[in-house]
Amino acid sequence: MLCDSAKMLATVDGSQGPPPTYNETLDRTTTDQSDTAVQIQPTPGPARSGMVFWDAPGEIFISFRFKPKPSMDDKHQPWFAQMGIKYGDVPLLMREGFHWTTANVVREDGFVGSIDRRLVNLRKVSPTCTITMFWTLQDLQRPPRWTAYLQVHAPNYAVISGIRLENWTTDMVTFAEARSLSRDLIYRFDASMPTYHFNSIYDDMPLKGWWPWPKEDSSATKTR
């Protein structure tokens, strides 16, 4: 059964600390490519319940899954989360690193509802999870290069109400994959099968931000 604590994000096993801010990590050469690039969210609008993500052009080419307690088995996870990123230039996000913080959240697009079967792989979610918190995130550059959804699946509102994205850490990523424009698999990480990690584009080049593998200390990453 899932843990009954809604305060599970206060500490995370193996925490690598909070991610750096976007401004600290955005590659300067990318910013300089456009004199009109502005790293702010747009003026707030009406609550749209995820439509900023659904209306964004493009397909999902990158996917992540998260657990708040990476060292524990699925039966003891308070919740499960997944993210999908609409952005076709996966190699660019590998070279720059994939960075996001709460600054990337489009606050007015968030909502809580029943599990959305359009996005959820129900085989990867505990059957006790019945509700979902949904956020939309966007690149801070204008126009945004990528748009993402982030869903947290939980058993009740008490758990949902305790989740704070600012407490998430990169070691919570338990699975990630990326695909080419033709939908071929080009990147895979699965914490449960460390010998099956691969990056067909950049091999063992360390990746920054929320990419879980490879890291500078690749030996530590592979033994998680």
mmCIF file of C-alpha atoms in Angstrom:
data_model
loop_
_atom_site.group_PDB
_atom_site.id
_atom_site.type_symbol
_atom_site.label_atom_id
_atom_site.label_comp_id
_atom_site.label_asym_id
_atom_site.label_seq_id
_atom_site.Cartn_x
_atom_site.Cartn_y
_atom_site.Cartn_z
ATOM 1 C CA MET A 1 0.000 0.000 0.000
ATOM 2 C CA LEU A 2 1.070 3.571 -0.473
ATOM 3 C CA CYS A 3 2.542 5.565 2.352
ATOM 4 C CA ASP A 4 0.030 7.786 4.106
ATOM 5 C CA SER A 5 2.296 10.801 4.620
ATOM 6 C CA ALA A 6 1.670 13.938 2.592
ATOM 7 C CA LYS A 7 5.023 15.371 3.648
ATOM 8 C CA MET A 8 7.163 12.951 1.652
ATOM 9 C CA LEU A 9 8.985 15.677 -0.236
ATOM 10 C CA ALA A 10 10.729 17.175 2.772
ATOM 11 C CA THR A 11 13.597 14.700 2.312
ATOM 12 C CA VAL A 12 14.394 12.356 -0.557
ATOM 13 C CA ASP A 13 16.785 9.412 -0.396
ATOM 14 C CA GLY A 14 19.982 10.150 -2.277
ATOM 15 C CA SER A 15 18.975 13.751 -2.877
ATOM 16 C CA GLN A 16 21.230 15.714 -5.198
ATOM 17 C CA GLY A 17 19.754 18.999 -4.006
ATOM 18 C CA PRO A 18 17.348 21.285 -5.846
ATOM 19 C CA PRO A 19 18.014 21.916 -9.536
ATOM 20 C CA PRO A 20 19.767 25.112 -10.583
ATOM 21 C CA THR A 21 17.663 28.013 -11.753
ATOM 22 C CA TYR A 22 17.042 28.376 -15.459
ATOM 23 C CA ASN A 23 19.050 31.587 -15.693
ATOM 24 C CA GLU A 24 22.054 29.861 -14.085
ATOM 25 C CA THR A 25 22.067 26.999 -16.545
ATOM 26 C CA LEU A 26 20.770 28.269 -19.892
ATOM 27 C CA ASP A 27 23.573 28.152 -22.451
ATOM 28 C CA ARG A 28 24.640 31.728 -23.255
ATOM 29 C CA THR A 29 25.191 30.996 -26.921
ATOM 30 C CA THR A 30 21.611 29.802 -27.282
ATOM 31 C CA THR A 31 20.253 32.954 -25.670
ATOM 32 C CA ASP A 32 22.410 35.132 -27.912
ATOM 33 C CA GLN A 33 20.963 33.593 -31.065
ATOM 34 C CA SER A 34 17.969 35.902 -30.808
ATOM 35 C CA ASP A 35 17.924 39.512 -29.656
ATOM 36 C CA THR A 36 14.213 39.138 -28.930
ATOM 37 C CA ALA A 37 14.547 36.184 -26.553
ATOM 38 C CA VAL A 38 12.919 37.016 -23.212
ATOM 39 C CA GLN A 39 13.147 34.611 -20.287
ATOM 40 C CA ILE A 40 9.850 35.320 -18.531
ATOM 41 C CA GLN A 41 6.449 33.701 -18.414
ATOM 42 C CA PRO A 42 3.663 35.533 -20.286
ATOM 43 C CA THR A 43 1.040 37.658 -18.574
ATOM 44 C CA PRO A 44 -1.290 35.381 -16.559
ATOM 45 C CA GLY A 45 -4.544 34.461 -18.257
ATOM 46 C CA PRO A 46 -7.677 32.507 -17.321
ATOM 47 C CA ALA A 47 -7.521 29.018 -15.829
ATOM 48 C CA ARG A 48 -7.461 26.664 -18.819
ATOM 49 C CA SER A 49 -7.040 23.198 -17.265
ATOM 50 C CA GLY A 50 -4.124 22.015 -19.329
ATOM 51 C CA MET A 51 -5.043 23.629 -22.631
ATOM 52 C CA VAL A 52 -1.741 25.518 -22.870
ATOM 53 C CA PHE A 53 -0.066 22.117 -23.172
ATOM 54 C CA TRP A 54 -2.687 20.553 -25.436
ATOM 55 C CA ASP A 55 -2.747 23.584 -27.756
ATOM 56 C CA ALA A 56 1.046 23.766 -28.038
ATOM 57 C CA PRO A 57 2.298 22.525 -31.432
ATOM 58 C CA GLY A 58 4.400 19.423 -31.810
ATOM 59 C CA GLU A 59 4.538 15.915 -30.426
ATOM 60 C CA ILE A 60 5.930 14.377 -27.256
ATOM 61 C CA PHE A 61 9.485 13.207 -27.952
ATOM 62 C CA ILE A 62 10.866 12.996 -24.395
ATOM 63 C CA SER A 63 9.310 11.223 -21.399
ATOM 64 C CA PHE A 64 10.268 10.991 -17.739
ATOM 65 C CA ARG A 65 8.893 9.091 -14.761
ATOM 66 C CA PHE A 66 9.460 10.050 -11.120
ATOM 67 C CA LYS A 67 9.127 8.526 -7.672
ATOM 68 C CA PRO A 68 9.460 10.501 -4.429
ATOM 69 C CA LYS A 69 11.311 7.666 -2.673
ATOM 70 C CA PRO A 70 13.662 6.197 -5.297
ATOM 71 C CA SER A 71 15.204 3.623 -2.959
ATOM 72 C CA MET A 72 11.835 2.094 -1.980
ATOM 73 C CA ASP A 73 9.693 -0.352 -3.910
ATOM 74 C CA ASP A 74 6.512 0.694 -5.667
ATOM 75 C CA LYS A 75 4.254 -0.555 -2.866
ATOM 76 C CA HIS A 76 5.650 2.103 -0.547
ATOM 77 C CA GLN A 77 5.545 5.082 -2.906
ATOM 78 C CA PRO A 78 3.148 7.868 -1.860
ATOM 79 C CA TRP A 79 2.624 8.844 -5.495
ATOM 80 C CA PHE A 80 3.918 8.405 -9.035
ATOM 81 C CA ALA A 81 4.645 11.113 -11.604
ATOM 82 C CA GLN A 82 5.319 11.398 -15.295
ATOM 83 C CA MET A 83 6.365 14.146 -17.683
ATOM 84 C CA GLY A 84 6.145 14.461 -21.454
ATOM 85 C CA ILE A 85 7.993 17.150 -23.410
ATOM 86 C CA LYS A 86 6.922 18.474 -26.785
ATOM 87 C CA TYR A 87 10.170 19.322 -28.532
ATOM 88 C CA GLY A 88 11.673 17.724 -31.612
ATOM 89 C CA ASP A 89 15.322 18.797 -31.244
ATOM 90 C CA VAL A 90 16.294 16.254 -28.593
ATOM 91 C CA PRO A 91 20.046 16.559 -29.323
ATOM 92 C CA LEU A 92 19.914 20.274 -28.461
ATOM 93 C CA LEU A 93 18.430 19.531 -25.035
ATOM 94 C CA MET A 94 21.136 16.925 -24.545
ATOM 95 C CA ARG A 95 23.904 19.403 -25.358
ATOM 96 C CA GLU A 96 22.412 22.215 -23.271
ATOM 97 C CA GLY A 97 20.939 20.039 -20.562
ATOM 98 C CA PHE A 98 17.247 19.856 -19.747
ATOM 99 C CA HIS A 99 16.551 22.324 -16.949
ATOM 100 C CA TRP A 100 13.304 23.301 -15.286
ATOM 101 C CA THR A 101 12.227 24.760 -11.963
ATOM 102 C CA THR A 102 8.966 26.183 -10.618
ATOM 103 C CA ALA A 103 9.715 29.267 -12.742
ATOM 104 C CA ASN A 104 8.729 27.195 -15.786
ATOM 105 C CA VAL A 105 5.281 26.317 -14.455
ATOM 106 C CA VAL A 106 2.318 27.961 -16.202
ATOM 107 C CA ARG A 107 0.360 28.307 -12.975
ATOM 108 C CA GLU A 108 -2.978 29.093 -14.562
ATOM 109 C CA ASP A 109 -2.931 25.814 -16.510
ATOM 110 C CA GLY A 110 -2.875 23.536 -13.461
ATOM 111 C CA PHE A 111 -5.777 21.455 -12.192
ATOM 112 C CA VAL A 112 -6.709 18.309 -10.257
ATOM 113 C CA GLY A 113 -8.968 15.629 -11.699
ATOM 114 C CA SER A 114 -9.401 11.949 -12.396
ATOM 115 C CA ILE A 115 -6.475 10.103 -13.954
ATOM 116 C CA ASP A 116 -6.189 11.201 -17.588
ATOM 117 C CA ARG A 117 -6.079 8.046 -19.665
ATOM 118 C CA ARG A 118 -4.845 9.981 -22.700
ATOM 119 C CA LEU A 119 -1.410 10.230 -21.100
ATOM 120 C CA VAL A 120 -1.116 7.608 -18.385
ATOM 121 C CA ASN A 121 0.426 4.181 -18.797
ATOM 122 C CA LEU A 122 -1.811 2.572 -16.181
ATOM 123 C CA ARG A 123 0.503 -0.434 -15.872
ATOM 124 C CA LYS A 124 3.107 1.878 -14.320
ATOM 125 C CA VAL A 125 0.749 3.410 -11.751
ATOM 126 C CA SER A 126 -0.522 1.853 -8.539
ATOM 127 C CA PRO A 127 -4.221 0.871 -8.740
ATOM 128 C CA THR A 128 -4.805 2.850 -5.544
ATOM 129 C CA CYS A 129 -3.998 6.079 -7.411
ATOM 130 C CA THR A 130 -7.290 7.597 -8.531
ATOM 131 C CA ILE A 131 -6.621 11.322 -8.902
ATOM 132 C CA THR A 132 -4.064 13.400 -10.767
ATOM 133 C CA MET A 133 -2.477 16.808 -10.322
ATOM 134 C CA PHE A 134 -1.614 18.326 -13.697
ATOM 135 C CA TRP A 135 0.875 21.099 -14.446
ATOM 136 C CA THR A 136 2.024 22.667 -17.702
ATOM 137 C CA LEU A 137 5.637 23.815 -17.982
ATOM 138 C CA GLN A 138 7.221 25.897 -20.723
ATOM 139 C CA ASP A 139 10.646 27.014 -21.783
ATOM 140 C CA LEU A 140 11.271 30.540 -20.462
ATOM 141 C CA GLN A 141 12.568 31.746 -23.803
ATOM 142 C CA ARG A 142 9.983 33.512 -25.950
ATOM 143 C CA PRO A 143 8.711 31.995 -28.079
ATOM 144 C CA PRO A 144 9.078 28.834 -25.972
ATOM 145 C CA ARG A 145 11.053 26.053 -27.594
ATOM 146 C CA TRP A 146 9.461 23.302 -25.515
ATOM 147 C CA THR A 147 6.214 22.719 -23.632
ATOM 148 C CA ALA A 148 5.659 19.881 -21.169
ATOM 149 C CA TYR A 149 2.995 18.313 -19.025
ATOM 150 C CA LEU A 150 3.744 17.022 -15.541
ATOM 151 C CA GLN A 151 1.275 14.727 -13.804
ATOM 152 C CA VAL A 152 1.305 13.369 -10.269
ATOM 153 C CA HIS A 153 -0.959 10.379 -9.610
ATOM 154 C CA ALA A 154 -1.990 9.878 -5.989
ATOM 155 C CA PRO A 155 -4.554 7.996 -3.890
ATOM 156 C CA ASN A 156 -6.243 11.014 -2.292
ATOM 157 C CA TYR A 157 -6.366 14.798 -2.009
ATOM 158 C CA ALA A 158 -4.341 14.817 1.208
ATOM 159 C CA VAL A 159 -1.302 13.497 -0.654
ATOM 160 C CA ILE A 160 -1.868 15.841 -3.600
ATOM 161 C CA SER A 161 -2.110 18.884 -1.339
ATOM 162 C CA GLY A 162 1.327 18.201 0.152
ATOM 163 C CA ILE A 163 3.255 18.100 -3.128
ATOM 164 C CA ARG A 164 5.580 21.025 -3.809
ATOM 165 C CA LEU A 165 7.635 21.034 -6.989
ATOM 166 C CA GLU A 166 10.361 23.182 -5.449
ATOM 167 C CA ASN A 167 11.317 20.186 -3.291
ATOM 168 C CA TRP A 168 11.854 17.797 -6.204
ATOM 169 C CA THR A 169 15.365 16.569 -6.900
ATOM 170 C CA THR A 170 16.951 14.980 -9.936
ATOM 171 C CA ASP A 171 17.487 11.606 -8.272
ATOM 172 C CA MET A 172 13.702 11.156 -8.284
ATOM 173 C CA VAL A 173 13.873 10.353 -12.016
ATOM 174 C CA THR A 174 13.508 6.584 -12.330
ATOM 175 C CA PHE A 175 12.894 6.301 -16.066
ATOM 176 C CA ALA A 176 13.525 8.439 -19.141
ATOM 177 C CA GLU A 177 13.401 7.925 -22.860
ATOM 178 C CA ALA A 178 13.641 10.065 -25.975
ATOM 179 C CA ARG A 179 12.733 9.474 -29.593
ATOM 180 C CA SER A 180 13.776 10.845 -32.963
ATOM 181 C CA LEU A 181 11.490 12.683 -35.373
ATOM 182 C CA SER A 182 10.696 9.301 -36.937
ATOM 183 C CA ARG A 183 9.804 7.972 -33.457
ATOM 184 C CA ASP A 184 12.846 5.697 -33.184
ATOM 185 C CA LEU A 185 14.201 5.223 -29.662
ATOM 186 C CA ILE A 186 17.436 7.211 -29.217
ATOM 187 C CA TYR A 187 17.817 7.461 -25.424
ATOM 188 C CA ARG A 188 16.813 5.223 -22.544
ATOM 189 C CA PHE A 189 17.375 5.190 -18.807
ATOM 190 C CA ASP A 190 15.727 2.773 -16.380
ATOM 191 C CA ALA A 191 16.887 2.816 -12.773
ATOM 192 C CA SER A 192 15.692 -0.778 -12.340
ATOM 193 C CA MET A 193 17.913 -1.994 -15.223
ATOM 194 C CA PRO A 194 21.160 0.021 -15.131
ATOM 195 C CA THR A 195 22.925 -2.162 -17.703
ATOM 196 C CA TYR A 196 20.351 -1.148 -20.324
ATOM 197 C CA HIS A 197 21.017 2.609 -20.303
ATOM 198 C CA PHE A 198 21.996 4.008 -23.705
ATOM 199 C CA ASN A 199 22.318 7.238 -25.671
ATOM 200 C CA SER A 200 22.562 6.564 -29.398
ATOM 201 C CA ILE A 201 23.358 10.214 -30.174
ATOM 202 C CA TYR A 202 26.120 11.176 -27.737
ATOM 203 C CA ASP A 203 27.120 7.851 -26.164
ATOM 204 C CA ASP A 204 28.633 8.526 -22.702
ATOM 205 C CA MET A 205 28.688 12.313 -22.882
ATOM 206 C CA PRO A 206 27.567 13.611 -19.453
ATOM 207 C CA LEU A 207 24.156 15.261 -19.602
ATOM 208 C CA LYS A 208 23.084 18.119 -17.363
ATOM 209 C CA GLY A 209 19.866 19.041 -15.632
ATOM 210 C CA TRP A 210 17.078 16.480 -15.311
ATOM 211 C CA TRP A 211 18.650 13.983 -17.700
ATOM 212 C CA PRO A 212 19.379 11.096 -15.298
ATOM 213 C CA TRP A 213 22.281 9.523 -17.218
ATOM 214 C CA PRO A 214 25.168 9.805 -18.000
ATOM 215 C CA LYS A 215 26.406 12.162 -15.299
ATOM 216 C CA GLU A 216 29.887 13.412 -14.528
ATOM 217 C CA ASP A 217 30.126 10.758 -11.832
ATOM 218 C CA SER A 218 28.732 8.020 -14.075
ATOM 219 C CA SER A 219 29.800 5.199 -11.783
ATOM 220 C CA ALA A 220 27.596 6.535 -8.980
ATOM 221 C CA THR A 221 24.687 6.979 -11.367
ATOM 222 C CA LYS A 222 24.898 3.454 -12.729
ATOM 223 C CA THR A 223 24.764 1.881 -9.275
ATOM 224 C CA ARG A 224 21.700 3.694 -8.007
#
